[in-house]
Coordinates of C-alpha atoms in Angstrom, one line a residue:
X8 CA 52.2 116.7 123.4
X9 CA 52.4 115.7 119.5
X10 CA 53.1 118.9 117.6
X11 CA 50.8 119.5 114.0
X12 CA 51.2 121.6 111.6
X13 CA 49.3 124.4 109.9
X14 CA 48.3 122.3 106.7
X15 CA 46.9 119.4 109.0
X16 CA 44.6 121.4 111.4
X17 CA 41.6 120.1 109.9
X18 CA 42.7 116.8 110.7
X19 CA 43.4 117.5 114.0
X20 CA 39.9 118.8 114.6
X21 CA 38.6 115.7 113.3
X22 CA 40.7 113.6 115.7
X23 CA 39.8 116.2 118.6
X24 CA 35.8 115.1 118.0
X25 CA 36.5 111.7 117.8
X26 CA 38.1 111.8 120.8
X27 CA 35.7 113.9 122.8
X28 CA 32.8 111.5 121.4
X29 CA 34.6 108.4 122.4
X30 CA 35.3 110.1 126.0
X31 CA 31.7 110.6 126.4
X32 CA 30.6 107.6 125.0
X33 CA 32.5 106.0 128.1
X34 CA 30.9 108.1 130.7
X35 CA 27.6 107.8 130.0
X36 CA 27.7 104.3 128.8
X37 CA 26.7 105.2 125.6
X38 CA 26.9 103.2 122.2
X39 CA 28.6 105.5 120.1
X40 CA 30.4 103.4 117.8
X41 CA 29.0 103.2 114.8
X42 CA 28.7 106.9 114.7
X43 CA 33.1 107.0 115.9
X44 CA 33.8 104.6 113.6
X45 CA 31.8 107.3 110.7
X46 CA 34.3 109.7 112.3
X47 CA 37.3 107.5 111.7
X48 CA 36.4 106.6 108.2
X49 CA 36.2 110.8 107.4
X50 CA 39.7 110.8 109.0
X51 CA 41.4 108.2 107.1
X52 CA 39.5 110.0 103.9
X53 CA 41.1 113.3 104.9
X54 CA 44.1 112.8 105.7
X55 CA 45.3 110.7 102.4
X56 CA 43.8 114.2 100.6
X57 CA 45.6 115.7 103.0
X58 CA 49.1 114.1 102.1
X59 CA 48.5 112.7 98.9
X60 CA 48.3 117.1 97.6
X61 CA 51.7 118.3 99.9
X62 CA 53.3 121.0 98.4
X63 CA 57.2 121.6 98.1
X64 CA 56.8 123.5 101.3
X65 CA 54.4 121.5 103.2
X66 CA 57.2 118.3 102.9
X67 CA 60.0 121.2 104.1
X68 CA 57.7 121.1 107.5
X69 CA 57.3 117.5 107.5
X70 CA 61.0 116.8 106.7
X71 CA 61.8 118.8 110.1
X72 CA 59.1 118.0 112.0
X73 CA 60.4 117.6 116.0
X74 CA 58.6 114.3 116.3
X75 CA 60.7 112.5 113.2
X76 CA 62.4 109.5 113.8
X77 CA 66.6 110.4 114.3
X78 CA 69.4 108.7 113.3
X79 CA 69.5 106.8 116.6
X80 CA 65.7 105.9 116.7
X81 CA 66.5 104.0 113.2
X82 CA 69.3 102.5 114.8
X83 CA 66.9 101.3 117.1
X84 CA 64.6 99.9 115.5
X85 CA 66.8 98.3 112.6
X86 CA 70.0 97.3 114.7
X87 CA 69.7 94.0 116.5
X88 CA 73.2 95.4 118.3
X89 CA 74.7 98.7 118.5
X90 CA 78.1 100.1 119.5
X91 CA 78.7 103.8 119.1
X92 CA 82.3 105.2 118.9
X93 CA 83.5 108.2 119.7
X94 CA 85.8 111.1 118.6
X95 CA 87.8 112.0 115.3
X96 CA 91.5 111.0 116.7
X97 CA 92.3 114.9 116.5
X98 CA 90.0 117.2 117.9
X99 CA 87.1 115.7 119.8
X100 CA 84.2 114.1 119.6
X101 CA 80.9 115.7 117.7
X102 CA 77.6 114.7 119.1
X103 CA 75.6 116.3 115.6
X104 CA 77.2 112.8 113.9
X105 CA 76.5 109.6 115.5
X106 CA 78.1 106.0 114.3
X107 CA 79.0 102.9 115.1
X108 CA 79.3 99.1 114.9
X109 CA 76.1 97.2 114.4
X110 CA 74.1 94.0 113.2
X111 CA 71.4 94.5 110.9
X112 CA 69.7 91.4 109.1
X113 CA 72.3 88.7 110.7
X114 CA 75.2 91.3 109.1
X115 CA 78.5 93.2 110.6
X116 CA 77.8 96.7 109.4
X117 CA 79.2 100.4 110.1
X118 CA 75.9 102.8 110.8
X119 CA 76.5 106.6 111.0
X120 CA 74.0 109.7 110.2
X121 CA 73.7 113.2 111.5
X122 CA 71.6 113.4 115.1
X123 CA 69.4 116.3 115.7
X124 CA 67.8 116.8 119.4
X125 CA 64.1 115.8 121.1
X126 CA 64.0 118.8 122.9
X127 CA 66.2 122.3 122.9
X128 CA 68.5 121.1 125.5
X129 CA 69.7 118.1 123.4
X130 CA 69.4 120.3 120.5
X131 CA 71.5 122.7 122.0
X132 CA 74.7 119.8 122.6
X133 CA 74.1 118.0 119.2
X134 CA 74.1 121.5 117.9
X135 CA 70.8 120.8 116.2
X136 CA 72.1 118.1 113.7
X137 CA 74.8 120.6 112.2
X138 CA 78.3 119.2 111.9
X139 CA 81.7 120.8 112.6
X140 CA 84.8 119.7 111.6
X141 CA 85.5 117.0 113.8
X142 CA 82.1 115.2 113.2
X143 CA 82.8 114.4 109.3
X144 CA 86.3 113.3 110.4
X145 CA 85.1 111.2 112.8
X146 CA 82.8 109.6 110.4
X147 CA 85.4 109.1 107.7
X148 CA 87.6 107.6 110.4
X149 CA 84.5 105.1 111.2
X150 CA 83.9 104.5 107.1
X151 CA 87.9 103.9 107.0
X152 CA 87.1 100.9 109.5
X153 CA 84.0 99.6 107.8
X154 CA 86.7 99.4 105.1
X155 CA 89.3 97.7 106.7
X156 CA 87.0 94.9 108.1
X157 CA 85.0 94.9 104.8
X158 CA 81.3 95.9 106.3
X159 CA 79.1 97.6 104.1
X160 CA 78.3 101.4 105.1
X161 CA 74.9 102.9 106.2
X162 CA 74.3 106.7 106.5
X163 CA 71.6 108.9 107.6
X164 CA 71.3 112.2 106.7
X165 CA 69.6 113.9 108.5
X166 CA 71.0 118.2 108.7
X167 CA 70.7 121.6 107.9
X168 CA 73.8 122.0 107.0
X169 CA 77.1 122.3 108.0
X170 CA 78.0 124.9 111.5
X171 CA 79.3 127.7 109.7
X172 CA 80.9 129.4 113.0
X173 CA 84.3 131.0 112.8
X174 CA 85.4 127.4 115.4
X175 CA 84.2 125.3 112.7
X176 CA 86.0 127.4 109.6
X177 CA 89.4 127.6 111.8
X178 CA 89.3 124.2 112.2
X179 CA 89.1 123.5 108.4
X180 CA 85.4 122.7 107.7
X181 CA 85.3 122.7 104.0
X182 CA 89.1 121.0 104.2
X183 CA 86.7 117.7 106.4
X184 CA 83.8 117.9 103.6
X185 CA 86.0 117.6 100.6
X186 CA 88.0 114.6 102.2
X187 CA 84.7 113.1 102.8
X188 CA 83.5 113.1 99.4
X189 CA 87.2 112.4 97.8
X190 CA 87.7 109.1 100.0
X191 CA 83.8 108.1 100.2
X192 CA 83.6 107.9 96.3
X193 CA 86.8 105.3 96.7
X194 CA 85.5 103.0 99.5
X195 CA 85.4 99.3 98.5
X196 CA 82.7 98.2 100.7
X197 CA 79.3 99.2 99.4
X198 CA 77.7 102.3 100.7
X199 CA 73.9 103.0 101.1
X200 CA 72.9 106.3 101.6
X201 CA 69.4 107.4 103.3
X202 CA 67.7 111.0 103.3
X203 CA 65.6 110.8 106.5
X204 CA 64.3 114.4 107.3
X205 CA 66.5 117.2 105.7
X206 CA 69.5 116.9 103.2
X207 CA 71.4 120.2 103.7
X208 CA 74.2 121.6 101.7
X209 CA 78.0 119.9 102.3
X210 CA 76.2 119.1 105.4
X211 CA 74.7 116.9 103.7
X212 CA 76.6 115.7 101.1
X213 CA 80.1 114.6 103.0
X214 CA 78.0 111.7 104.2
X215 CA 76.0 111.0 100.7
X216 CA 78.3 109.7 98.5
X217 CA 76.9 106.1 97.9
X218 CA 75.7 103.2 95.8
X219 CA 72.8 103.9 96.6
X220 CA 70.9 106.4 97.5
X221 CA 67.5 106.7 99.2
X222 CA 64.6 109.3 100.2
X223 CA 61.9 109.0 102.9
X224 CA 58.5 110.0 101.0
X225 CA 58.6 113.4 102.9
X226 CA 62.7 113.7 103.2
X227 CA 64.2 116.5 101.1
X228 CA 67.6 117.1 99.6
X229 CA 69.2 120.4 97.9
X230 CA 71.9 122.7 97.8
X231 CA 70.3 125.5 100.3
X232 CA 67.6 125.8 102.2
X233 CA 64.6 127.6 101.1
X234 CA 64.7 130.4 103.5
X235 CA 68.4 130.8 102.6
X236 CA 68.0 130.7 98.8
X237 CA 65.0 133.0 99.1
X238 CA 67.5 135.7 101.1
X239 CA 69.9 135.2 98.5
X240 CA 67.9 135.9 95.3
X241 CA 65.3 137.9 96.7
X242 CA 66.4 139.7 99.8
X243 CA 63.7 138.2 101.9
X244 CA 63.7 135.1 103.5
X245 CA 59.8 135.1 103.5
X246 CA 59.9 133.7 100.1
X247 CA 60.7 130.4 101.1
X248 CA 57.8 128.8 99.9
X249 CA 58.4 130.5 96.2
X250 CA 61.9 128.8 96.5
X251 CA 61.0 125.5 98.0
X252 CA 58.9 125.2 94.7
X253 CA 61.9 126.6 92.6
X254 CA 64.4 124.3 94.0
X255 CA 63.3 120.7 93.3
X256 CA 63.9 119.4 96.7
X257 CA 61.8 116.5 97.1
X258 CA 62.1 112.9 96.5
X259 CA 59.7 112.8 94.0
X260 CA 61.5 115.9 92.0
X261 CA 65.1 114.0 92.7
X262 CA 63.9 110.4 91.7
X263 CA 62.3 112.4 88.3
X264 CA 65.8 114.3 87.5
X265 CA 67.7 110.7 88.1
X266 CA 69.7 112.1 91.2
X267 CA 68.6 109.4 93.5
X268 CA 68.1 105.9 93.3
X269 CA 64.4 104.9 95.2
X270 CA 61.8 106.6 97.4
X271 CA 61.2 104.6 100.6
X272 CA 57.5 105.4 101.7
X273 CA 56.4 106.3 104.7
X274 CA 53.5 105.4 107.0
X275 CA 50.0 107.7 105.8
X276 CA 50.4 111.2 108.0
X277 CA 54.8 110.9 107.9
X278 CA 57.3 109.2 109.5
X279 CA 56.4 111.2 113.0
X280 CA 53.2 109.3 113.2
X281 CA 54.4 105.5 113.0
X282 CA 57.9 104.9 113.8
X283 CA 58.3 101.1 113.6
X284 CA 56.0 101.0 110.1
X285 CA 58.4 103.8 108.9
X286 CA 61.6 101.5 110.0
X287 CA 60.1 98.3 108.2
X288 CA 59.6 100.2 104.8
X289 CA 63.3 101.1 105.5
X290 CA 64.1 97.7 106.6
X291 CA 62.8 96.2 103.3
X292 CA 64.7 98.8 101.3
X293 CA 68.2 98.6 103.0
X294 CA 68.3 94.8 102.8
X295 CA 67.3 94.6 99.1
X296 CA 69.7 97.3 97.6
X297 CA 72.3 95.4 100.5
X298 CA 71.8 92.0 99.0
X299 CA 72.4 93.3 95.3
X300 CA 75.7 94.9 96.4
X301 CA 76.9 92.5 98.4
X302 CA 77.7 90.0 95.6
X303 CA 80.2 92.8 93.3
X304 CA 83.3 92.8 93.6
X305 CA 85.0 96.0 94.8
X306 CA 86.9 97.2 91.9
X307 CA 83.7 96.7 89.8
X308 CA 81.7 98.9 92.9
X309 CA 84.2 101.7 92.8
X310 CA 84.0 101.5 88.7
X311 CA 80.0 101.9 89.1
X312 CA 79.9 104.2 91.5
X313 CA 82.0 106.8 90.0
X314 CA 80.0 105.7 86.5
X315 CA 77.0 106.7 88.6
X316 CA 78.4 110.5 89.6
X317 CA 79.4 110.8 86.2
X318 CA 76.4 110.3 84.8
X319 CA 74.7 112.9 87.1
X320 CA 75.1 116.1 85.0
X321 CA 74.1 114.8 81.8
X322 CA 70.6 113.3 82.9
X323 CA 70.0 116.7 84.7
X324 CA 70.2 118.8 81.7
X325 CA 68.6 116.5 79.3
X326 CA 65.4 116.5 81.9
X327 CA 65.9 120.6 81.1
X328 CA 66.2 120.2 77.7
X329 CA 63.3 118.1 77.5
X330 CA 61.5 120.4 80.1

């Protein structure tokens, strides 16, 4: 069963008639069509209100809706090959990061992104997209490769955040994050980076340094969740809303305050509702940004890439200043 969401209940209704007509329309051997395809037309019409008006929180839902496409899924539909690896060389292997070898558009590339669950099961042994230790080292050991072999990088993010349990801290979580973000900003291979469904903290962030990086329409990216910035200011996590608003976590608000590159849109009602037309807006995206990097030279990446960083805290508080 496809799971809605509070803000797209009238929508749902709609469908639900248009479905019940059409049923009956069958059984009775009636033509209905001119008065379903009326139906249709009010559905289209309501659902770009619908998602053309989202609010900070209402893209927060859509961004962890269960039904979004995963890491894997893109891998899927973008990869003509793909072989995963396994394990960090020290610990173990994390199933919350995936990576691999693959061929996308007729190109060697190393693919790697966080991988939340379908259903609580797989949730519960992919530890619902949240890394520990072992899962950023194995995908700096995977990036270290792409490297090596000179194959451009491709990461999903796709978390939460980081597993803050006392395994993850003894085993030197913030230790993994920072040699993430420390080695990725030196990699001489380009590196494309793609928000999918939630951009989490570190979680986040030891997989998002890049050349490039990229939103889904309804992705979001920040520093803390809502519900966890609303506990910190206010004492009550029932103010996530208020926060989601506060914290400028869409890709519209990121793309506005110059800390991403492009937003990728998505098919009309999310992601969730149109897997392969949300892979080929990603399709067309990855390959252009690709081609562009393809042809400069490493040193000159590296330069631009840390020019790019540096550059970040300026244009933030001259979009305050002029706020």
């Amino acid at each position: 069963m496809p799971t809605y969401l509070d803000f797209e209940r009238p929508l749902v209704e709609l469908e639900e008639k248009i479905a019940e007509l059409t049923s009956f329309s069958q059984e009775k051997g009636l033509d209905l069509s001119e008065e379903i395809a009326k139906l249709h037309q009010r559905a289209e019409e309501l659902k770009r209100q619908i998602f053309a008006h989202l609010t900070p929180w209402q893209k927060v839902q859509l961004a962890r809706h269960p039904d979004r496409p995963t890491t894997l899924d893109y891998i899927r539909l973008l990869c003509e090959e793909f072989t995963e690896l396994h394990g960090d060389r020290l610990y173990g292997d994390d199933p919350a990061i995936v990576g691999g070898i693959a061929w996308f558009a007729g190109r060697p590339v190393m693919v790697l992104g966080h991988q939340k669950g379908k259903d609580t099961r797989e949730n519960m042994r992919r530890n619902f997209g949240m890394p520990h230790p072992e899962g950023f080292r194995k995908a700096l050991r995977l990036m270290l490769q792409a490297e090596k072999f000179g194959r451009p990088i491709i990461t999903f993010i796709d978390t939460p955040g980081a597993y803050c349990g006392i395994g993850a801290e003894e085993r030197g979580q913030s230790v993994a994050i920072a040699q993430n973000l420390a080695r990725m900003s030196s990699l001489r291979v380009p590196i494309i980076v793609v928000v999918i469904g939630e951009g989490g903290s570190g979680g986040a962030l030891a997989l998002a340094v890049g050349d490039r990086i990229l939103m889904q329409e309804h992705a979001i990216f920040s520093v803390i969740s809502p519900e966890g910035c609303a506990s910190i200011l206010w004492k009550d996590a029932s103010r996530a809303k208020e926060a989601a608003e506060a914290l400028k976590l869409t890709a519209q608000d990121l793309l506005a305050l110059g800390l991403i590159d492009e937003v990728i849109p998505e098919p009309l009602g999310g992601a969730h509702r149109n897997r392969e037309g949300a892979a080929e807006f990603l399709r067309e995206a990855l390959l252009r940004h690709l081609e562009e990097l393809e042809g400069i030279p490493p040193d000159e990446l590296c330069r631009q890439r840390y020019a790019k960083y540096r550059r970040v805290g300026p244009t933030f508080y001259q979009g305050e200043r002029e706020a």
